[in-house]
PDB file of N, CA and C in Angstrom:
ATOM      1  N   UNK A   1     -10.119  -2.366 -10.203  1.00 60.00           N
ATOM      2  CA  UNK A   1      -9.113  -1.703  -9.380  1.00 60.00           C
ATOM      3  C   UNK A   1      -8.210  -0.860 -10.293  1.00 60.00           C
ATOM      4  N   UNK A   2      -8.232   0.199  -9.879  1.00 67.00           N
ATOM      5  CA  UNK A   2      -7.582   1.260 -10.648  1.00 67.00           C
ATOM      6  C   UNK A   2      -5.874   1.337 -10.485  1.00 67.00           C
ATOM      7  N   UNK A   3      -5.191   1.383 -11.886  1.00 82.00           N
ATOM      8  CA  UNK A   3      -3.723   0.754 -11.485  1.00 82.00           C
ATOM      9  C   UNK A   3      -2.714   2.073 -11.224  1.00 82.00           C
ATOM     10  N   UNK A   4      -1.314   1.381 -10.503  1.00 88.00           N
ATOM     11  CA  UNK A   4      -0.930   1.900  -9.584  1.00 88.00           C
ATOM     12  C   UNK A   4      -0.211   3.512 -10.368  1.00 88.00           C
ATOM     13  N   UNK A   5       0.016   4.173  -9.575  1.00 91.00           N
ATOM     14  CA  UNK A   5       0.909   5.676 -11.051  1.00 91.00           C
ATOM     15  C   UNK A   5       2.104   5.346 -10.728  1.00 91.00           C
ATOM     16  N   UNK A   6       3.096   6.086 -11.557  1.00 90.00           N
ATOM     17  CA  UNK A   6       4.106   5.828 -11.329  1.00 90.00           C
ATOM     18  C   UNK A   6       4.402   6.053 -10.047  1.00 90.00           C
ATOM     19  N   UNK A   7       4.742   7.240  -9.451  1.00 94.00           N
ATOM     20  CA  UNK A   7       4.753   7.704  -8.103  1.00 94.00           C
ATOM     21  C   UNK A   7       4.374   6.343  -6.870  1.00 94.00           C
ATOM     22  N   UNK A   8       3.323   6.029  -7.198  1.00 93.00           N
ATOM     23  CA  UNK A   8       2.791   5.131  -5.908  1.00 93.00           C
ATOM     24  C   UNK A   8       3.925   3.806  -6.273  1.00 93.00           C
ATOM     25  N   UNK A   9       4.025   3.318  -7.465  1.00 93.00           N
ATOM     26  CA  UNK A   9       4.340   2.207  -8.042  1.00 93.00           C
ATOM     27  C   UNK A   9       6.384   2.257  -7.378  1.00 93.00           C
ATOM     28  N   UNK A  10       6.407   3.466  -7.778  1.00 95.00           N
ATOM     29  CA  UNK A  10       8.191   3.611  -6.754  1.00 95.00           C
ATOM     30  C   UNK A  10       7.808   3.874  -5.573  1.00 95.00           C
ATOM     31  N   UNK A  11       7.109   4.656  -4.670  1.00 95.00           N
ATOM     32  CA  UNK A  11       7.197   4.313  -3.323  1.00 95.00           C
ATOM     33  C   UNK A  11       6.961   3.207  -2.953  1.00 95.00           C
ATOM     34  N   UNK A  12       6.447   1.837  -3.529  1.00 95.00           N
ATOM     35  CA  UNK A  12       6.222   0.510  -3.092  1.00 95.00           C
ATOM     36  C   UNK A  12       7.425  -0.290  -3.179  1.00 95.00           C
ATOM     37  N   UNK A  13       7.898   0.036  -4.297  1.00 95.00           N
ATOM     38  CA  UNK A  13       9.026  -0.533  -4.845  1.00 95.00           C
ATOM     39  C   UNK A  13      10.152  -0.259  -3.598  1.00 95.00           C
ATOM     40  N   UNK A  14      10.344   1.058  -3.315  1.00 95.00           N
ATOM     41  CA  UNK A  14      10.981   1.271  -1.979  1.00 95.00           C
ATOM     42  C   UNK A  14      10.964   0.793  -1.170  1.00 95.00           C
ATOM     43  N   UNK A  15       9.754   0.584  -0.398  1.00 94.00           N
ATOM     44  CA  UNK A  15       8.999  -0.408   0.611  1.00 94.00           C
ATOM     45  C   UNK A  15       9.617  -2.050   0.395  1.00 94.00           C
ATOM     46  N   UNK A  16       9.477  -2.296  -0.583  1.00 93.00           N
ATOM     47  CA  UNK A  16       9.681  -3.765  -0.833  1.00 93.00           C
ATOM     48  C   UNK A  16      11.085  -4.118  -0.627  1.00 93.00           C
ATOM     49  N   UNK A  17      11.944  -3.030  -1.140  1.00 92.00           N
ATOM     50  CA  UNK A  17      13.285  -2.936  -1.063  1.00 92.00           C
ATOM     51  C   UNK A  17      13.847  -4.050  -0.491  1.00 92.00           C
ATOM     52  N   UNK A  18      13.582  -4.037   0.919  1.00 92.00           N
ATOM     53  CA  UNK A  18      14.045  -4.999   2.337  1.00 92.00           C
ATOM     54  C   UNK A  18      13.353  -6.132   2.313  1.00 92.00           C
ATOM     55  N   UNK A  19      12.263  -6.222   2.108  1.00 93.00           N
ATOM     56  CA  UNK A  19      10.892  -7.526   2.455  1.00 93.00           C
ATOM     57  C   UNK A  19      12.205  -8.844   1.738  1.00 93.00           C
ATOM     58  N   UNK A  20      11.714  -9.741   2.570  1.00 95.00           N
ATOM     59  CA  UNK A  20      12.142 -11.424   1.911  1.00 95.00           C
ATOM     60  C   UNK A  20      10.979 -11.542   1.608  1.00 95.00           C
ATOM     61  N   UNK A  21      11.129 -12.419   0.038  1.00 94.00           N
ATOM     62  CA  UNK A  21      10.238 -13.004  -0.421  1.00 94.00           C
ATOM     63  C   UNK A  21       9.252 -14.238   0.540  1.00 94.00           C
ATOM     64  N   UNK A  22       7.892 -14.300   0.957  1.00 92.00           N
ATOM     65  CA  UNK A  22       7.330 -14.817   1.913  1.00 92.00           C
ATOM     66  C   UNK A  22       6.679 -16.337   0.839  1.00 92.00           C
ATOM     67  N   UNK A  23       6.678 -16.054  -0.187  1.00 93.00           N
ATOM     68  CA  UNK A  23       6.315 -17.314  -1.141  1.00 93.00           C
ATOM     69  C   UNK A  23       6.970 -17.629  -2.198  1.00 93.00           C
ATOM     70  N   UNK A  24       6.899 -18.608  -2.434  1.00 93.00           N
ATOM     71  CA  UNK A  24       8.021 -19.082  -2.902  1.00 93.00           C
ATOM     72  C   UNK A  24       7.331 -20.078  -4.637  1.00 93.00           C
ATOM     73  N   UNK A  25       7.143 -19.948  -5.447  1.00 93.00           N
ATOM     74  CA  UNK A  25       6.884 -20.114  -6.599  1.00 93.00           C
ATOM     75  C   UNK A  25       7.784 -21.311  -7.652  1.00 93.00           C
ATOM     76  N   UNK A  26       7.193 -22.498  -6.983  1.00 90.00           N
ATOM     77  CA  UNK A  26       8.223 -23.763  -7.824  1.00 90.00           C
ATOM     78  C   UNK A  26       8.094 -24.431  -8.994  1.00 90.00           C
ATOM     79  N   UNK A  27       8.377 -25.630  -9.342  1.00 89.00           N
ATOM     80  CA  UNK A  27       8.173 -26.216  -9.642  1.00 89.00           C
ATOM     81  C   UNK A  27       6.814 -26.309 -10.687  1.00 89.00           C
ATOM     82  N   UNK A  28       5.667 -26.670  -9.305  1.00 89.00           N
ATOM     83  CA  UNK A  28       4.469 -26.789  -9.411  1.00 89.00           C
ATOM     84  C   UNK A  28       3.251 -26.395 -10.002  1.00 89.00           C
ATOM     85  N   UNK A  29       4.281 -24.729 -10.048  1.00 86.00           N
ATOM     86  CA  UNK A  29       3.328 -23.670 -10.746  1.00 86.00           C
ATOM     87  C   UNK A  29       2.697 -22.595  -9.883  1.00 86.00           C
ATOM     88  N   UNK A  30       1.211 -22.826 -10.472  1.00 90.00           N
ATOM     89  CA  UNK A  30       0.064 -22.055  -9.889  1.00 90.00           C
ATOM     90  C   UNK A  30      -0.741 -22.921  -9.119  1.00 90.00           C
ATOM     91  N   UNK A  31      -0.592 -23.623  -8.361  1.00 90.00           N
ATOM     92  CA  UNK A  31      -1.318 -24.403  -7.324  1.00 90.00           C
ATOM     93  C   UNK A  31      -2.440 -23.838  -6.800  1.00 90.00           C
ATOM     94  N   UNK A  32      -3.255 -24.465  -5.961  1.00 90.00           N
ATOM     95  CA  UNK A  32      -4.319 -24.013  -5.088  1.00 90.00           C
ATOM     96  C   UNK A  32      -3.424 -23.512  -4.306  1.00 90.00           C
ATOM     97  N   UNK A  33      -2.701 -24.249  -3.907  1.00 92.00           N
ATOM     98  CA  UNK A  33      -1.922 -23.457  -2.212  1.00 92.00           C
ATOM     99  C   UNK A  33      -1.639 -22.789  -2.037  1.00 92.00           C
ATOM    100  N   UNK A  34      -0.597 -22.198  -3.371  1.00 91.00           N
ATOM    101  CA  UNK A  34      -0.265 -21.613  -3.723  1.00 91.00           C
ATOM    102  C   UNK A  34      -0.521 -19.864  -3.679  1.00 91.00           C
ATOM    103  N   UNK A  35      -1.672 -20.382  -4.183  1.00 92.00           N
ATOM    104  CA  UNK A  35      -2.611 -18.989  -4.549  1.00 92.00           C
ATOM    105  C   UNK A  35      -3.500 -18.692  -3.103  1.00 92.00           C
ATOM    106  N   UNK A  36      -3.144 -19.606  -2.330  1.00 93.00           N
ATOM    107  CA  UNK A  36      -4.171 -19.702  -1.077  1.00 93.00           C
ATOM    108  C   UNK A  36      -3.459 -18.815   0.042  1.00 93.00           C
ATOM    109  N   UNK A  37      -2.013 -19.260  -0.358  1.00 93.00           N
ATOM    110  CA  UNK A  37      -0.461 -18.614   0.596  1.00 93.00           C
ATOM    111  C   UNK A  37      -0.466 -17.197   0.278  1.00 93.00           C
ATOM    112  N   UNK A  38      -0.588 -16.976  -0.859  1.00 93.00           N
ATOM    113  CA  UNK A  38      -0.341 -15.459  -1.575  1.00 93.00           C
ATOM    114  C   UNK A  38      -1.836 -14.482  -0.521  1.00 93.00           C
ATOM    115  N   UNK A  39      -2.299 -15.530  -1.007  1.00 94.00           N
ATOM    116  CA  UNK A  39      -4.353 -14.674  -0.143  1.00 94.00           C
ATOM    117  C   UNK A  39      -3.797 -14.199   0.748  1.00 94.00           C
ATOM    118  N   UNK A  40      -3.509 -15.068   2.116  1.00 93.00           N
ATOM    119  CA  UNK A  40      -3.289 -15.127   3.300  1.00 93.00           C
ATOM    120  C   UNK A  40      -2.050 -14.082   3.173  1.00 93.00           C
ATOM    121  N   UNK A  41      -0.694 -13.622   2.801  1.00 93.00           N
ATOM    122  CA  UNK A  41       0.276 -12.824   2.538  1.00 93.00           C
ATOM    123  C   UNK A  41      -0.385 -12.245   2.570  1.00 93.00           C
ATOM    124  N   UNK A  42      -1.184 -11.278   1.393  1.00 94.00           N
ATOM    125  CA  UNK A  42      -1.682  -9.979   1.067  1.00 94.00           C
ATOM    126  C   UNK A  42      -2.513  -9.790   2.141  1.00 94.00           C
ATOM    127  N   UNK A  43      -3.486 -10.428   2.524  1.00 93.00           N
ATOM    128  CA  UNK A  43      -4.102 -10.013   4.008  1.00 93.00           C
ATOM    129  C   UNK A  43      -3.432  -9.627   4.682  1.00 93.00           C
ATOM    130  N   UNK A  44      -2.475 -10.275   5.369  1.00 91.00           N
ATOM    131  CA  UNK A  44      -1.733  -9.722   6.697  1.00 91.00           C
ATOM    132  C   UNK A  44      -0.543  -8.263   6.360  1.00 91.00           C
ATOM    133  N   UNK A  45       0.405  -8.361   5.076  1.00 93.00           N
ATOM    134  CA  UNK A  45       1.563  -7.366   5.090  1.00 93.00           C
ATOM    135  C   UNK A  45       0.867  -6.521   3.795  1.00 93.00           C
ATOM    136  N   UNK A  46      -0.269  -6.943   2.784  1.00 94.00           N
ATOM    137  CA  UNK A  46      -0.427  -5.551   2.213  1.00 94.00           C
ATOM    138  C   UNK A  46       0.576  -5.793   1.106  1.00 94.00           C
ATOM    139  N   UNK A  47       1.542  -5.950   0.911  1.00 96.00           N
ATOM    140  CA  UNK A  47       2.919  -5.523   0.088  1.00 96.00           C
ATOM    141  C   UNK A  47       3.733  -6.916   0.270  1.00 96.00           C
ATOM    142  N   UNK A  48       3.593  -7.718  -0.716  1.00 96.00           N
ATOM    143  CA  UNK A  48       4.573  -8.916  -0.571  1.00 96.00           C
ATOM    144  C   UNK A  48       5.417  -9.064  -1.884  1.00 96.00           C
ATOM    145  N   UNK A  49       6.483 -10.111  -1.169  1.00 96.00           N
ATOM    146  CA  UNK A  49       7.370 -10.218  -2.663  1.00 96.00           C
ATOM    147  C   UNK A  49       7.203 -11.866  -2.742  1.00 96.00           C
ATOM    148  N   UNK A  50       7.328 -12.413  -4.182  1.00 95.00           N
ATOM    149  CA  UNK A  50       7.099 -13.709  -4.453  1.00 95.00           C
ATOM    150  C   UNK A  50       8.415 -14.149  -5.217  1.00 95.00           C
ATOM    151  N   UNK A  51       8.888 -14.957  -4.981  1.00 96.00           N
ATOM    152  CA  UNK A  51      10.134 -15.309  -5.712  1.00 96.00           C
ATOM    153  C   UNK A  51       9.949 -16.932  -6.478  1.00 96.00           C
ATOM    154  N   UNK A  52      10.374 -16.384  -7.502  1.00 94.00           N
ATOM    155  CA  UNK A  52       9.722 -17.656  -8.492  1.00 94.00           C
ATOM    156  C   UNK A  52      11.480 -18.551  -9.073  1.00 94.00           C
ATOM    157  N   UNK A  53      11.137 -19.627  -8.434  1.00 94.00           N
ATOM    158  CA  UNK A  53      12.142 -20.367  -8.049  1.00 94.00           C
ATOM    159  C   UNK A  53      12.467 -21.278  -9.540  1.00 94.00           C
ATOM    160  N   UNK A  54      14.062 -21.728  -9.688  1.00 91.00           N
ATOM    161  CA  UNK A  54      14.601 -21.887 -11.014  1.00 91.00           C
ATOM    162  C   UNK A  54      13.683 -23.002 -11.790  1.00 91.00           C
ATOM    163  N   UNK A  55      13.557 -23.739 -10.731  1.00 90.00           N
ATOM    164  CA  UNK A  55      12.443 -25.143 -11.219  1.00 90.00           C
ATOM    165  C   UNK A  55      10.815 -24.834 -12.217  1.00 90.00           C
ATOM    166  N   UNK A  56      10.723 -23.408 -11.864  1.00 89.00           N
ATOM    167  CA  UNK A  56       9.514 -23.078 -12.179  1.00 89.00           C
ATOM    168  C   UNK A  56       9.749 -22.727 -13.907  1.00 89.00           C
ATOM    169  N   UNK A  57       8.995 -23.277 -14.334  1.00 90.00           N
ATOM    170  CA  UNK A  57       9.223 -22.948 -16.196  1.00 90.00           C
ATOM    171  C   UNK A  57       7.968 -21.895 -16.788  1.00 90.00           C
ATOM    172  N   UNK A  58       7.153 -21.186 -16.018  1.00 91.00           N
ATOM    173  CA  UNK A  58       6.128 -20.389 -16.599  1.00 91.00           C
ATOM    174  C   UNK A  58       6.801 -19.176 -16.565  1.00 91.00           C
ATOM    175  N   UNK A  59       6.208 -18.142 -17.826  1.00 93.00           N
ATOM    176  CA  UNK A  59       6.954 -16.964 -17.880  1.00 93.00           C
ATOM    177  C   UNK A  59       6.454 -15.719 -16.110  1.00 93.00           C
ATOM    178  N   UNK A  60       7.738 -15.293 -15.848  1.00 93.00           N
ATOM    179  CA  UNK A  60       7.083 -14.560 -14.553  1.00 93.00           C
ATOM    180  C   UNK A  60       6.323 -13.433 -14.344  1.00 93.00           C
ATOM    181  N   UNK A  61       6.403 -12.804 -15.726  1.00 94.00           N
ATOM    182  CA  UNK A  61       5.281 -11.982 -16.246  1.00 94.00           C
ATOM    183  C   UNK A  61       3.974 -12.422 -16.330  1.00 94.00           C
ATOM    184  N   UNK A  62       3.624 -13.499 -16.712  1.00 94.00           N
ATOM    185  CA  UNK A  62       2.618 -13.591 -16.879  1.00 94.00           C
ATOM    186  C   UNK A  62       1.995 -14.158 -15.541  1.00 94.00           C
ATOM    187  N   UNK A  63       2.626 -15.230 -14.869  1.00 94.00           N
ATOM    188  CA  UNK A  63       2.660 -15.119 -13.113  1.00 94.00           C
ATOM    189  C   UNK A  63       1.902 -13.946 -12.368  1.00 94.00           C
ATOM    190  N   UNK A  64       3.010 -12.717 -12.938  1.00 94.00           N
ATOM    191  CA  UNK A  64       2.182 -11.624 -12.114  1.00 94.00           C
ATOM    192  C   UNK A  64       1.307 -10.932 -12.560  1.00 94.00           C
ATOM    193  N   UNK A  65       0.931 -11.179 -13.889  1.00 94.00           N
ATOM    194  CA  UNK A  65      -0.237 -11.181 -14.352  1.00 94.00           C
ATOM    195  C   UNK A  65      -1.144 -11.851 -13.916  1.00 94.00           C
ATOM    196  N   UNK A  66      -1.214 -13.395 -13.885  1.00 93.00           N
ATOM    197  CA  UNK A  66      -2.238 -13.965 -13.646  1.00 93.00           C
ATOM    198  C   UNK A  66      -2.795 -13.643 -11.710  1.00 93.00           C
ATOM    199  N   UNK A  67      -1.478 -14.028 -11.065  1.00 93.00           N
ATOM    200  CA  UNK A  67      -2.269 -13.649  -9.778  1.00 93.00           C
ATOM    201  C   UNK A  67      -2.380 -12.017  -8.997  1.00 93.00           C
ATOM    202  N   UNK A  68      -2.191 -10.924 -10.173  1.00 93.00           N
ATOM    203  CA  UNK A  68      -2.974  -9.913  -9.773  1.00 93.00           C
ATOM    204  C   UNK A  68      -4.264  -9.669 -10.173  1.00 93.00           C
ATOM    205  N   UNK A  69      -4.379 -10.618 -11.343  1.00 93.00           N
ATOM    206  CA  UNK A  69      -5.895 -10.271 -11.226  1.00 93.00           C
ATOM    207  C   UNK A  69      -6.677 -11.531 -10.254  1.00 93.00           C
ATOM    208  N   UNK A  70      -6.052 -12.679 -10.187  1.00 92.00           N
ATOM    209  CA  UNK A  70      -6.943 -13.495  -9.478  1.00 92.00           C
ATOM    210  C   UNK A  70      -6.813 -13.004  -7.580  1.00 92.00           C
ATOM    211  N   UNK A  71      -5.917 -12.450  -7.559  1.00 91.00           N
ATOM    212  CA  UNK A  71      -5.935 -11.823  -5.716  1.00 91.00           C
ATOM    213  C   UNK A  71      -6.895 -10.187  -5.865  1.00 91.00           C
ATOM    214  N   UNK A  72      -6.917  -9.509  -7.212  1.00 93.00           N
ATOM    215  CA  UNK A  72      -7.339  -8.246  -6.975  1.00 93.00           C
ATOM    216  C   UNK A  72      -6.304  -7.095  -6.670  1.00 93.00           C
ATOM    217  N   UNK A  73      -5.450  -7.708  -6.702  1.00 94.00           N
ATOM    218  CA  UNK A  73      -3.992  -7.278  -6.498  1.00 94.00           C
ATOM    219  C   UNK A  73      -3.161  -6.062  -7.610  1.00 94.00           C
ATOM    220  N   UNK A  74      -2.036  -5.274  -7.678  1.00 95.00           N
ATOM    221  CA  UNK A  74      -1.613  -4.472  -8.421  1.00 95.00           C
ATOM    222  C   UNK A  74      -0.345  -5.175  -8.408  1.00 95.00           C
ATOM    223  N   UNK A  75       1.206  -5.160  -9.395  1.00 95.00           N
ATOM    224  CA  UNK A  75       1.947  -5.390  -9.106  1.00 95.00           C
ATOM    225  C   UNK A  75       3.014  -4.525  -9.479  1.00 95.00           C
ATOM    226  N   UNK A  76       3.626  -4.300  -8.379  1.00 95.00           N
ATOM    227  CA  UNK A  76       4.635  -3.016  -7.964  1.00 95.00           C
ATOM    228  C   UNK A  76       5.850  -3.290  -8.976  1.00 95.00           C
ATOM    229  N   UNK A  77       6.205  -4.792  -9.282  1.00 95.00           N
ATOM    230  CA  UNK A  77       7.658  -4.718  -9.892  1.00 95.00           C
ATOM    231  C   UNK A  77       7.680  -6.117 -10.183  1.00 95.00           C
ATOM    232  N   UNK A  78       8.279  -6.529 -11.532  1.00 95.00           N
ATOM    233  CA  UNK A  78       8.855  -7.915 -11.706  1.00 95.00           C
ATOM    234  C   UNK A  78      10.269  -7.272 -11.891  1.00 95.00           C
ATOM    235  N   UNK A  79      10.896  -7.976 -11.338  1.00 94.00           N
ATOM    236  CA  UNK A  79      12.354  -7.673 -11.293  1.00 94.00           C
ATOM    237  C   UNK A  79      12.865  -9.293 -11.300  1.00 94.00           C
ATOM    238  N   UNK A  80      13.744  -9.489 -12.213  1.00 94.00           N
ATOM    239  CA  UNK A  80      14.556 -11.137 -12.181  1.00 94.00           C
ATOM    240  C   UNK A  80      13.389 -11.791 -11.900  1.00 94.00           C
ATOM    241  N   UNK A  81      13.718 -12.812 -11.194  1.00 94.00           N
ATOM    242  CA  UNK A  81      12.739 -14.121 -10.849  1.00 94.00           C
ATOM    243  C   UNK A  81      12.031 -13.102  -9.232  1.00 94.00           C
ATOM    244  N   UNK A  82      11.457 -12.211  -8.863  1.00 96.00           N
ATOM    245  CA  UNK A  82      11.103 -11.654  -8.210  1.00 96.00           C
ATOM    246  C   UNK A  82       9.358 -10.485  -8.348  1.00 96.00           C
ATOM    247  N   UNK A  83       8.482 -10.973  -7.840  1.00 95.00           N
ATOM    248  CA  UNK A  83       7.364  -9.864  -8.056  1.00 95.00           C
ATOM    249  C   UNK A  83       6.858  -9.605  -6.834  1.00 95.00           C
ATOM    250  N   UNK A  84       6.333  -8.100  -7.098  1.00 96.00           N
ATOM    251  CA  UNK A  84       6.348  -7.767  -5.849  1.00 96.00           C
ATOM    252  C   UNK A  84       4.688  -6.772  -6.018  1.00 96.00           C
ATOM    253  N   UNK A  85       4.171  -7.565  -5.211  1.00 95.00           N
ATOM    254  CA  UNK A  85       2.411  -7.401  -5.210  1.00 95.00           C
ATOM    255  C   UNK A  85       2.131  -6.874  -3.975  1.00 95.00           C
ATOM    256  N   UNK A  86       1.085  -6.091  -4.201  1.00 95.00           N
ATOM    257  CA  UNK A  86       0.146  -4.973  -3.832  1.00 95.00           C
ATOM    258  C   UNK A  86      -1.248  -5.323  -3.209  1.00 95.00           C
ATOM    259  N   UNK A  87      -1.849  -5.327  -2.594  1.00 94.00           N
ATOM    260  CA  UNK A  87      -3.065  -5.433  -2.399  1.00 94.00           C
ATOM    261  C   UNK A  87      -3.398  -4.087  -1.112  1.00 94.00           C
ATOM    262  N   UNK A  88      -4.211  -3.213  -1.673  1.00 92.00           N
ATOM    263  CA  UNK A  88      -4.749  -2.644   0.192  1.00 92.00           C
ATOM    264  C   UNK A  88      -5.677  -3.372   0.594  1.00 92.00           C
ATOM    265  N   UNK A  89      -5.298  -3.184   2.111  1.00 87.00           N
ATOM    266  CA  UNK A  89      -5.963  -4.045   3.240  1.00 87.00           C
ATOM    267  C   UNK A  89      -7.318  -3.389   3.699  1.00 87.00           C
ATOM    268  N   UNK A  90      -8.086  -3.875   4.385  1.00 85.00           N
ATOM    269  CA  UNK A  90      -9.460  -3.593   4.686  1.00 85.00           C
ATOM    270  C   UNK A  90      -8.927  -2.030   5.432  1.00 85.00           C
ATOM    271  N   UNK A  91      -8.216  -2.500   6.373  1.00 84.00           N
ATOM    272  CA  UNK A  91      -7.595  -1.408   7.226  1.00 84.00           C
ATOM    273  C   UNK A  91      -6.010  -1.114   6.753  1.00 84.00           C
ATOM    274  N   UNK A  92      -6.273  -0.189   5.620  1.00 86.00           N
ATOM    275  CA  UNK A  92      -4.923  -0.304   5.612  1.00 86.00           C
ATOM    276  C   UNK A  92      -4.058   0.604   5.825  1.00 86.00           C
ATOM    277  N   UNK A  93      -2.317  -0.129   5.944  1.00 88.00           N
ATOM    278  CA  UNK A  93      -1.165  -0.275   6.655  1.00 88.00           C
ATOM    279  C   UNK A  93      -0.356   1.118   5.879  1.00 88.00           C
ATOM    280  N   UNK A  94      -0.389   0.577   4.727  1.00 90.00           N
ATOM    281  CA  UNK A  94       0.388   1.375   3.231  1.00 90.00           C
ATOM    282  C   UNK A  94      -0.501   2.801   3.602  1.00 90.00           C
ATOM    283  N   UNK A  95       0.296   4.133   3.560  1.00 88.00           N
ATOM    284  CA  UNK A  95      -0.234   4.855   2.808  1.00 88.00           C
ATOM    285  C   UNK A  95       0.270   5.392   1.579  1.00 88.00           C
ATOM    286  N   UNK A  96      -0.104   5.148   0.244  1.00 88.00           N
ATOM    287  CA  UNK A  96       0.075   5.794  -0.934  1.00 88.00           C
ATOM    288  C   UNK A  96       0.376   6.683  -1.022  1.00 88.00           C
ATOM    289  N   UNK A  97       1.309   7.383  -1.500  1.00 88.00           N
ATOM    290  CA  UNK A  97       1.114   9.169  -2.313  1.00 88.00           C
ATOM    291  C   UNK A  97       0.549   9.394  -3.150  1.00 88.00           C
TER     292      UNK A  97
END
């Protein structure tokens, strides 16, 4: 998957602007469920934000490293304890510039 340009990478970032984080990143880590919740996210909205909660001790870079490549995913922004991932949808919602 070919990664995002700048251009596309700030119009998402825009997009995301508003979104509440829909998963929530604890403790636990990288769980199955985890990664199962994120699937199911990127299917339905395309553009989610993950918020990686104080309990969680893995770096959040590497977080959004690891589950953009394991979803197939791009990621628009780590900002604070916040990432904000990409996937297009079969039919998709997003249109890019």
């Amino acid at each position: 998957m070919e990664k995002l340009s700048g251009k596309q990478a700030r119009f998402l970032r825009g997009l995301g602007h508003h979104l509440k984080p829909c998963v929530m990143l604890g403790k636990e880590g990288l769980t199955d469920s985890l990664v199962a919740s994120v699937e199911e996210a990127l299917e339905i909205h395309e553009l989610i934000k993950i918020k990686i909660q104080e309990g969680c001790l893995l770096d959040r870079k590497d977080v959004a490293e690891t589950l953009s490549q394991r979803m197939g995913a791009q990621v628009a922004q780590v900002l604070g304890r916040t990432i904000l991932l990409y996937r297009r949808g079969i039919d998709p919602k997003i249109k890019l510039p």
